[in-house]
Short mmCIF file of C-alpha atoms in Angstrom, two decimals:
data_model
loop_
_atom_site.label_atom_id
_atom_site.label_comp_id
_atom_site.label_asym_id
_atom_site.label_seq_id
_atom_site.Cartn_x
_atom_site.Cartn_y
_atom_site.Cartn_z
CA MET A 1 27.04 -91.55 95.98
CA SER A 2 25.74 -95.51 94.79
CA LYS A 3 24.58 -97.48 98.14
CA GLU A 4 27.24 -100.13 95.99
CA ARG A 5 30.08 -96.97 96.52
CA ARG A 6 28.55 -96.33 100.17
CA LYS A 7 29.34 -100.60 100.71
CA LEU A 8 32.70 -100.32 99.73
CA LEU A 9 34.05 -97.16 101.56
CA VAL A 10 32.14 -98.17 104.58
CA GLY A 11 33.34 -102.23 104.22
CA GLY A 12 36.94 -101.27 102.84
CA ALA A 13 37.42 -99.33 105.87
CA ALA A 14 38.00 -102.84 108.01
CA ALA A 15 39.72 -104.03 104.56
CA ALA A 16 42.22 -100.92 104.78
CA VAL A 17 43.30 -101.98 108.20
CA THR A 18 46.13 -104.63 108.50
CA GLY A 19 47.28 -106.31 111.91
CA LEU A 20 43.94 -106.55 113.39
CA ALA A 21 43.19 -109.16 115.76
CA PRO A 22 40.59 -111.71 114.59
CA GLY A 23 37.28 -110.54 115.82
CA ALA A 24 38.29 -106.92 116.45
CA TRP A 25 34.88 -106.53 114.15
CA ALA A 26 31.87 -106.91 115.50
CA ALA A 27 30.57 -110.19 114.43
CA GLY A 28 32.82 -109.71 111.46
CA SER A 29 31.67 -106.42 110.14
CA ASP A 30 31.80 -103.20 110.74
CA LYS A 31 28.62 -102.28 110.08
CA PRO A 32 27.83 -99.08 113.56
CA GLU A 33 25.84 -100.71 115.80
CA LYS A 34 24.20 -97.33 116.58
CA GLU A 35 23.99 -94.82 113.27
CA GLU A 36 22.29 -92.27 114.59
CA VAL A 37 24.96 -90.64 117.10
CA LYS A 38 24.56 -87.77 120.16
CA ILE A 39 27.52 -85.89 120.15
CA GLY A 40 27.26 -82.76 122.32
CA PHE A 41 29.62 -79.49 121.89
CA ILE A 42 29.69 -76.42 124.13
CA PRO A 43 30.16 -72.89 121.71
CA LEU A 44 33.39 -72.72 121.14
CA THR A 45 35.23 -72.45 118.21
CA ASP A 46 37.26 -76.07 118.86
CA CYS A 47 33.98 -77.95 118.47
CA ALA A 48 34.59 -77.47 114.39
CA SER A 49 35.66 -80.77 113.95
CA VAL A 50 32.51 -82.11 114.84
CA VAL A 51 29.99 -79.48 113.81
CA MET A 52 31.81 -79.76 110.27
CA ALA A 53 31.86 -83.60 110.10
CA SER A 54 27.76 -83.23 110.11
CA VAL A 55 27.64 -80.53 108.24
CA LEU A 56 29.79 -81.70 105.29
CA GLY A 57 28.46 -85.14 105.35
CA PHE A 58 31.54 -87.10 106.09
CA ASP A 59 29.33 -88.96 108.74
CA LYS A 60 27.60 -90.76 105.90
CA LYS A 61 30.57 -92.26 104.39
CA TYR A 62 30.80 -94.57 106.93
CA GLY A 63 27.27 -95.30 108.00
CA ILE A 64 26.11 -92.76 110.73
CA LYS A 65 24.67 -89.59 111.17
CA ILE A 66 26.18 -87.37 113.85
CA ILE A 67 23.97 -84.94 115.71
CA PRO A 68 25.43 -82.45 116.92
CA THR A 69 24.03 -81.49 120.29
CA LYS A 70 24.70 -77.69 122.09
CA GLU A 71 25.04 -77.87 125.55
CA ALA A 72 25.27 -74.95 127.86
CA SER A 73 28.03 -76.02 130.65
CA TRP A 74 30.76 -78.79 130.87
CA ALA A 75 29.07 -79.54 133.84
CA GLY A 76 26.27 -80.24 131.87
CA VAL A 77 27.81 -82.21 129.67
CA ARG A 78 29.41 -84.36 132.24
CA ASP A 79 25.82 -85.22 133.21
CA LYS A 80 25.05 -86.08 130.28
CA LEU A 81 27.83 -88.07 128.95
CA VAL A 82 27.49 -90.16 132.56
CA ASN A 83 23.93 -90.74 132.36
CA GLY A 84 23.68 -91.34 128.64
CA GLU A 85 21.83 -88.81 127.39
CA LEU A 86 24.53 -88.15 125.01
CA ASP A 87 26.40 -90.20 123.19
CA MET A 88 29.52 -88.40 123.06
CA ALA A 89 30.55 -85.17 123.76
CA HIS A 90 33.73 -81.90 122.58
CA VAL A 91 34.83 -82.39 126.15
CA LEU A 92 37.71 -80.64 128.16
CA TYR A 93 40.40 -83.77 128.29
CA GLY A 94 40.91 -82.60 131.99
CA LEU A 95 37.08 -83.28 132.85
CA VAL A 96 37.32 -87.11 131.35
CA TYR A 97 39.95 -88.23 133.81
CA GLY A 98 38.25 -86.48 136.30
CA VAL A 99 34.45 -88.31 136.10
CA HIS A 100 37.12 -91.61 136.03
CA GLN A 101 38.73 -90.70 138.87
CA GLY A 102 35.52 -89.82 140.78
CA VAL A 103 36.36 -86.16 140.88
CA SER A 104 34.00 -83.33 140.12
CA GLY A 105 31.30 -84.98 140.02
CA PRO A 106 30.32 -88.84 139.48
CA LYS A 107 32.89 -91.62 138.86
CA LYS A 108 32.53 -93.79 135.93
CA ASP A 109 34.85 -95.09 133.56
CA MET A 110 35.64 -93.06 130.58
CA ALA A 111 36.94 -93.22 126.53
CA VAL A 112 39.16 -90.62 125.05
CA LEU A 113 38.43 -91.90 121.35
CA MET A 114 41.04 -89.06 119.76
CA ASN A 115 42.53 -85.21 120.51
CA LEU A 116 40.46 -82.61 118.32
CA ASN A 117 42.61 -79.95 118.61
CA HIS A 118 46.04 -78.68 120.06
CA ASN A 119 46.63 -74.88 120.83
CA GLY A 120 44.25 -71.85 120.70
CA GLN A 121 43.35 -70.90 124.29
CA ALA A 122 44.20 -67.87 126.22
CA ILE A 123 44.31 -66.36 129.46
CA THR A 124 42.24 -63.05 129.04
CA LEU A 125 43.12 -60.11 132.08
CA SER A 126 40.65 -57.37 132.94
CA LYS A 127 41.40 -53.78 130.75
CA LYS A 128 41.04 -52.08 134.74
CA LEU A 129 43.77 -54.44 135.27
CA ALA A 130 45.85 -53.78 132.33
CA ASP A 131 45.43 -50.09 132.83
CA LYS A 132 47.59 -51.10 136.21
CA GLY A 133 50.39 -52.45 134.08
CA ALA A 134 49.10 -56.58 134.84
CA VAL A 135 49.75 -57.45 131.02
CA ASP A 136 51.85 -60.56 131.42
CA GLY A 137 52.25 -63.23 134.57
CA ALA A 138 55.19 -61.36 135.62
CA SER A 139 53.51 -57.84 136.36
CA LEU A 140 50.05 -59.40 137.19
CA ALA A 141 52.58 -60.96 140.16
CA LYS A 142 53.86 -57.69 140.96
CA LEU A 143 50.54 -56.05 140.77
CA MET A 144 48.95 -58.60 143.38
CA ALA A 145 52.29 -57.87 145.74
CA THR A 146 51.93 -54.50 145.72
CA GLU A 147 47.89 -54.00 145.84
CA LYS A 148 46.71 -56.39 148.03
CA ARG A 149 42.78 -57.35 147.65
CA GLU A 150 41.09 -60.58 146.61
CA TYR A 151 41.58 -60.63 142.83
CA THR A 152 39.51 -63.13 140.99
CA PHE A 153 39.78 -66.06 138.57
CA ALA A 154 37.89 -67.95 136.06
CA GLN A 155 38.47 -71.41 134.89
CA THR A 156 35.60 -73.94 133.14
CA PHE A 157 35.59 -76.44 134.82
CA PRO A 158 37.47 -77.96 138.22
CA THR A 159 39.46 -80.79 136.19
CA GLY A 160 39.42 -78.85 132.91
CA THR A 161 42.28 -78.02 130.85
CA HIS A 162 41.69 -74.23 131.61
CA ALA A 163 41.71 -74.47 135.32
CA MET A 164 45.14 -76.43 134.81
CA TRP A 165 46.71 -73.48 132.55
CA LEU A 166 45.06 -71.28 134.06
CA TYR A 167 47.00 -72.68 137.35
CA TYR A 168 50.13 -73.54 135.23
CA TRP A 169 50.64 -69.56 134.24
CA LEU A 170 49.68 -68.19 138.18
CA ALA A 171 52.02 -71.00 139.47
CA ALA A 172 54.58 -69.98 136.92
CA SER A 173 55.06 -66.60 137.99
CA GLY A 174 54.99 -67.27 141.51
CA VAL A 175 51.55 -67.00 142.50
CA ASN A 176 49.58 -69.77 144.09
CA PRO A 177 45.97 -69.50 142.65
CA LEU A 178 44.71 -71.53 145.42
CA LYS A 179 46.16 -69.42 148.44
CA ASP A 180 46.94 -65.88 146.58
CA ALA A 181 43.59 -65.56 144.49
CA LYS A 182 40.04 -66.81 144.14
CA VAL A 183 38.92 -69.35 141.66
CA ILE A 184 35.73 -69.32 139.97
CA THR A 185 34.03 -71.77 137.71
CA VAL A 186 32.04 -70.42 134.48
CA PRO A 187 30.81 -71.20 131.42
CA PRO A 188 32.83 -70.44 128.24
CA PRO A 189 30.03 -68.56 126.42
CA GLN A 190 29.38 -66.47 129.50
CA MET A 191 33.20 -65.10 130.41
CA VAL A 192 32.90 -62.16 128.35
CA ALA A 193 29.36 -61.24 130.05
CA ASN A 194 30.89 -61.52 133.92
CA MET A 195 34.39 -59.35 132.72
CA ARG A 196 32.08 -56.69 131.71
CA VAL A 197 30.18 -56.71 134.57
CA GLY A 198 33.57 -57.05 136.88
CA ASN A 199 32.66 -60.43 138.29
CA MET A 200 36.77 -61.38 137.84
CA ASP A 201 39.93 -60.31 136.92
CA GLY A 202 41.43 -62.52 134.80
CA TYR A 203 40.01 -66.00 132.80
CA CYS A 204 41.28 -69.00 130.60
CA VAL A 205 39.26 -70.00 128.06
CA GLY A 206 38.63 -71.44 124.23
CA GLU A 207 38.64 -69.14 121.66
CA PRO A 208 36.59 -66.84 120.30
CA TRP A 209 36.14 -65.75 124.27
CA ASN A 210 39.20 -64.49 124.36
CA HIS A 211 39.36 -62.58 121.09
CA ARG A 212 35.93 -61.60 121.82
CA ALA A 213 36.87 -59.74 124.87
CA ILE A 214 39.24 -57.22 123.03
CA MET A 215 37.12 -56.69 120.76
CA ASP A 216 34.73 -55.49 123.01
CA GLY A 217 37.28 -53.27 124.59
CA ILE A 218 37.33 -55.60 128.43
CA GLY A 219 39.98 -57.34 128.27
CA ILE A 220 43.61 -58.45 127.08
CA THR A 221 45.50 -60.90 125.96
CA ALA A 222 47.54 -61.85 128.61
CA ALA A 223 49.25 -65.46 127.56
CA THR A 224 47.98 -67.96 124.67
CA THR A 225 48.30 -71.36 126.06
CA GLN A 226 50.74 -72.50 123.43
CA ASP A 227 52.63 -69.82 124.86
CA ILE A 228 52.24 -72.05 128.25
CA TRP A 229 52.62 -75.58 126.22
CA LYS A 230 53.31 -75.72 122.68
CA ASP A 231 50.76 -77.97 120.55
CA HIS A 232 48.68 -78.49 123.95
CA PRO A 233 46.00 -81.04 124.00
CA GLU A 234 42.22 -78.79 124.24
CA LYS A 235 39.45 -80.77 123.78
CA VAL A 236 38.85 -84.85 122.88
CA LEU A 237 36.16 -86.62 121.63
CA GLY A 238 34.76 -88.39 125.03
CA THR A 239 32.41 -90.73 126.26
CA THR A 240 32.17 -93.44 128.38
CA GLY A 241 33.98 -96.93 128.86
CA ASP A 242 30.52 -98.78 128.54
CA PHE A 243 29.95 -97.16 124.97
CA VAL A 244 33.06 -98.34 123.56
CA LYS A 245 32.17 -101.58 124.51
CA LYS A 246 28.54 -101.52 123.28
CA TYR A 247 29.17 -100.03 119.94
CA PRO A 248 32.66 -99.81 118.92
CA ASN A 249 32.48 -100.20 115.54
CA THR A 250 30.03 -96.98 115.92
CA ALA A 251 32.82 -95.50 117.73
CA ARG A 252 35.62 -96.52 114.99
CA ALA A 253 33.07 -94.37 112.19
CA VAL A 254 32.54 -91.44 114.44
CA ILE A 255 36.59 -91.15 114.78
CA MET A 256 36.74 -91.40 110.85
CA ALA A 257 34.26 -88.94 110.41
CA VAL A 258 35.46 -86.43 112.97
CA LEU A 259 39.09 -87.28 110.98
CA GLU A 260 38.29 -87.09 107.71
CA ALA A 261 36.72 -83.48 109.15
CA SER A 262 39.91 -82.58 110.89
CA ARG A 263 42.29 -83.28 108.01
CA TRP A 264 39.57 -80.74 105.73
CA ILE A 265 39.52 -77.77 107.94
CA ASP A 266 43.71 -77.96 108.02
CA ALA A 267 44.06 -78.31 104.76
CA GLY A 268 44.17 -74.90 103.70
CA LEU A 269 42.74 -71.01 103.63
CA GLN A 270 39.43 -71.50 102.42
CA ASN A 271 38.04 -74.01 104.44
CA LYS A 272 39.06 -72.57 107.33
CA LEU A 273 37.53 -69.35 106.26
CA LYS A 274 34.37 -71.49 105.02
CA MET A 275 34.86 -73.63 108.75
CA ALA A 276 34.76 -70.56 110.73
CA GLU A 277 30.98 -68.57 109.07
CA THR A 278 29.79 -72.24 109.41
CA ILE A 279 30.10 -72.24 112.97
CA ALA A 280 30.12 -67.97 113.86
CA ASP A 281 26.22 -69.49 113.07
CA LYS A 282 23.99 -68.93 116.17
CA SER A 283 22.97 -72.82 116.49
CA TYR A 284 26.81 -73.10 117.10
CA VAL A 285 28.99 -70.52 118.45
CA ASN A 286 26.85 -67.97 118.11
CA THR A 287 29.23 -64.95 117.38
CA GLY A 288 30.73 -62.94 114.92
CA VAL A 289 32.47 -64.51 112.27
CA ASP A 290 35.16 -62.11 113.36
CA ALA A 291 35.53 -63.23 116.44
CA ILE A 292 36.86 -66.19 115.08
CA ASN A 293 38.86 -66.40 111.48
CA GLN A 294 41.31 -64.56 112.58
CA ARG A 295 42.44 -66.59 115.66
CA ILE A 296 42.19 -69.82 113.45
CA LEU A 297 44.38 -68.28 110.86
CA GLY A 298 47.47 -67.18 113.47
CA ARG A 299 46.40 -63.72 113.12
CA TYR A 300 46.86 -62.17 116.47
CA GLN A 301 46.51 -59.38 118.95
CA ASN A 302 46.83 -58.53 122.62
CA GLY A 303 44.20 -55.71 122.76
CA LEU A 304 47.81 -53.25 123.30
CA GLY A 305 48.17 -52.73 120.19
CA LYS A 306 50.94 -55.59 119.75
CA THR A 307 50.03 -58.12 116.58
CA TRP A 308 51.64 -61.29 115.60
CA ASP A 309 51.66 -64.33 113.12
CA ASP A 310 51.33 -67.37 115.93
CA PRO A 311 52.30 -70.25 113.89
CA ASN A 312 51.68 -72.65 116.91
CA HIS A 313 47.77 -71.43 116.54
CA MET A 314 44.93 -73.64 117.24
CA LYS A 315 45.62 -76.64 115.20
CA PHE A 316 42.68 -79.38 114.12
CA PHE A 317 45.16 -82.04 112.24
CA ASN A 318 48.49 -81.00 111.29
CA ASP A 319 49.07 -84.48 109.73
CA GLY A 320 47.52 -86.70 112.60
CA LEU A 321 49.74 -85.25 115.12
CA VAL A 322 46.61 -83.13 116.69
CA ASN A 323 44.16 -86.27 116.98
CA PHE A 324 46.40 -88.94 118.21
CA PRO A 325 45.74 -89.78 121.63
CA PHE A 326 49.34 -89.87 123.55
CA LEU A 327 48.88 -91.61 126.52
CA SER A 328 51.49 -89.15 128.21
CA ASP A 329 49.10 -86.14 127.55
CA GLY A 330 46.59 -88.14 129.59
CA MET A 331 48.70 -88.81 132.15
CA TRP A 332 50.29 -85.55 132.51
CA PHE A 333 46.24 -83.79 133.61
CA LEU A 334 46.59 -86.52 136.13
CA THR A 335 49.67 -84.93 137.57
CA GLN A 336 48.35 -81.92 138.06
CA HIS A 337 45.03 -83.37 139.03
CA LYS A 338 47.50 -84.36 142.03
CA ARG A 339 49.30 -81.20 141.97
CA TRP A 340 46.30 -79.02 142.84
CA GLY A 341 44.61 -81.45 145.51
CA LEU A 342 41.87 -82.73 143.18
CA ILE A 343 43.39 -86.14 143.83
CA LYS A 344 44.83 -87.64 147.18
CA GLU A 345 46.48 -90.40 146.75
CA HIS A 346 48.92 -90.49 143.72
CA PRO A 347 46.93 -92.71 140.82
CA ASP A 348 48.68 -95.70 138.54
CA TYR A 349 49.13 -92.95 136.02
CA LEU A 350 50.58 -95.15 133.22
CA GLY A 351 47.40 -97.88 133.63
CA VAL A 352 45.10 -94.89 134.04
CA ALA A 353 46.06 -93.91 130.59
CA ARG A 354 46.05 -97.19 129.28
CA GLN A 355 42.76 -97.73 129.90
CA ILE A 356 41.30 -94.18 129.05
CA ASN A 357 42.66 -93.85 125.92
CA GLN A 358 41.15 -95.45 122.65
CA ILE A 359 45.07 -96.12 121.18
CA GLU A 360 43.80 -99.07 119.18
CA LEU A 361 40.50 -97.93 118.02
CA TYR A 362 42.15 -95.31 117.09
CA LYS A 363 44.51 -96.33 115.06
CA GLN A 364 42.19 -98.91 113.34
CA ALA A 365 40.78 -95.37 112.08
CA ALA A 366 43.78 -93.48 111.31
CA SER A 367 45.10 -96.71 109.07
CA ALA A 368 41.81 -96.68 107.23
CA LEU A 369 42.61 -93.09 106.16
CA LYS A 370 46.37 -93.55 105.55
CA VAL A 371 46.88 -90.92 108.53
CA ASN A 372 50.16 -91.23 110.03
CA VAL A 373 50.55 -92.21 113.63
CA PRO A 374 52.79 -91.61 116.05
CA LYS A 375 55.32 -94.69 116.51
CA ASP A 376 55.33 -93.66 120.10
CA PRO A 377 52.13 -93.01 122.31
CA MET A 378 54.29 -90.90 124.92
CA ARG A 379 56.22 -87.41 123.29
CA SER A 380 58.18 -84.45 125.63
CA SER A 381 57.02 -81.04 125.93
CA LYS A 382 59.06 -78.28 127.42
CA PHE A 383 56.90 -75.42 129.38
CA ILE A 384 57.03 -72.41 130.02
CA ASP A 385 58.99 -72.61 133.27
CA GLY A 386 60.89 -74.74 131.48
CA VAL A 387 60.38 -77.71 132.53
CA VAL A 388 60.21 -81.18 130.68
CA TRP A 389 57.48 -83.94 130.87
CA ASP A 390 57.94 -86.80 129.01
CA GLY A 391 55.68 -89.18 130.68
CA LYS A 392 58.54 -90.97 132.51
CA GLU A 393 58.54 -90.91 136.58
CA PRO A 394 54.66 -89.38 136.69
CA ALA A 395 55.16 -89.55 140.52
CA LYS A 396 57.52 -87.58 140.65
CA TYR A 397 57.11 -84.89 138.16
CA ALA A 398 53.64 -83.67 140.17
CA ASP A 399 55.26 -83.97 142.99
CA SER A 400 58.50 -81.78 142.38
CA PHE A 401 56.15 -78.43 141.73
CA LYS A 402 57.35 -75.25 144.43
CA VAL A 403 53.55 -73.89 144.20
CA ARG A 404 50.73 -76.95 144.50
CA ALA A 405 48.09 -77.69 146.94
#
């Protein structure tokens, strides 16, 4: 690409955005203040848009260089975000909100730049439990009631998405995750090995570590997270509030590069297969491509002979619906943090979400790329237990659950 063309592309982004307040672009220019951006990721299928933005060179188009940095655990990601070793990260939605509230670690103002994916996580139960008839929430609850012992389940971070999906699912079946079970924290890539040696009865994690358990013959899929909440938010592109204040153009450029990669992944079968091949590599997820490529196409099996096509599989773009940082999504995590006693008082749910979710910055990037932006920052969803969440009356909603801390 010629220098002039690149200049046009990068400069043209500002011109393409309409209705911006004067001075919205630092010093009248949209040139990224920081050109190298270190983005941490955990070896999971849903790190794909960050990795592909770098691999396919979408970052260069916007005057930045994304350096994907493989991390070992979510606690490590948290620490490096907070101390500035990482500029941004592919990170659990609930982790960002936890740090902002000072739960499960240091307190620091945080920012969600965009959502990275919807759906595509699952709850795996051990083959041993399945052999005793525990293959879904109801049969698990029945087994736990009749065969009394300590049951251990793993999630990936105390305030994170997987903890919240696991707790919600167990509670919907009448199991109190805090009283009736032992819940431990295990980094995603270590889930399969821990189940293999019998350290847990079940876990909730992102792919490919659920499908991998089936391939290795040690676990079954009891529920997908899209069964719990269809089109739920999952990983986000997270950073600190300070980073956004200091480098707004850099933040916008990264959103644009990752948004373009998200659109590329969802554009068709070939792209998804190329993505699976790329991220299976040992420098990224480090697994066989066959552990990744089935579920990203919605081809599911539960490890007990049942197969199905899931239309609500992991999505990275879905015409822009995936990437918009809905305020109600962020607020939902706060309601669950309150429900499970992670925060003691009701926060200002909407105020916190408005502070964290960078809706204006996201809209600027999206409109420059002509990506659809939902009209309303709130959305309504129905959960596995029939309860509807729409962002209205969050305190009442948080207190309405029978099973809670």
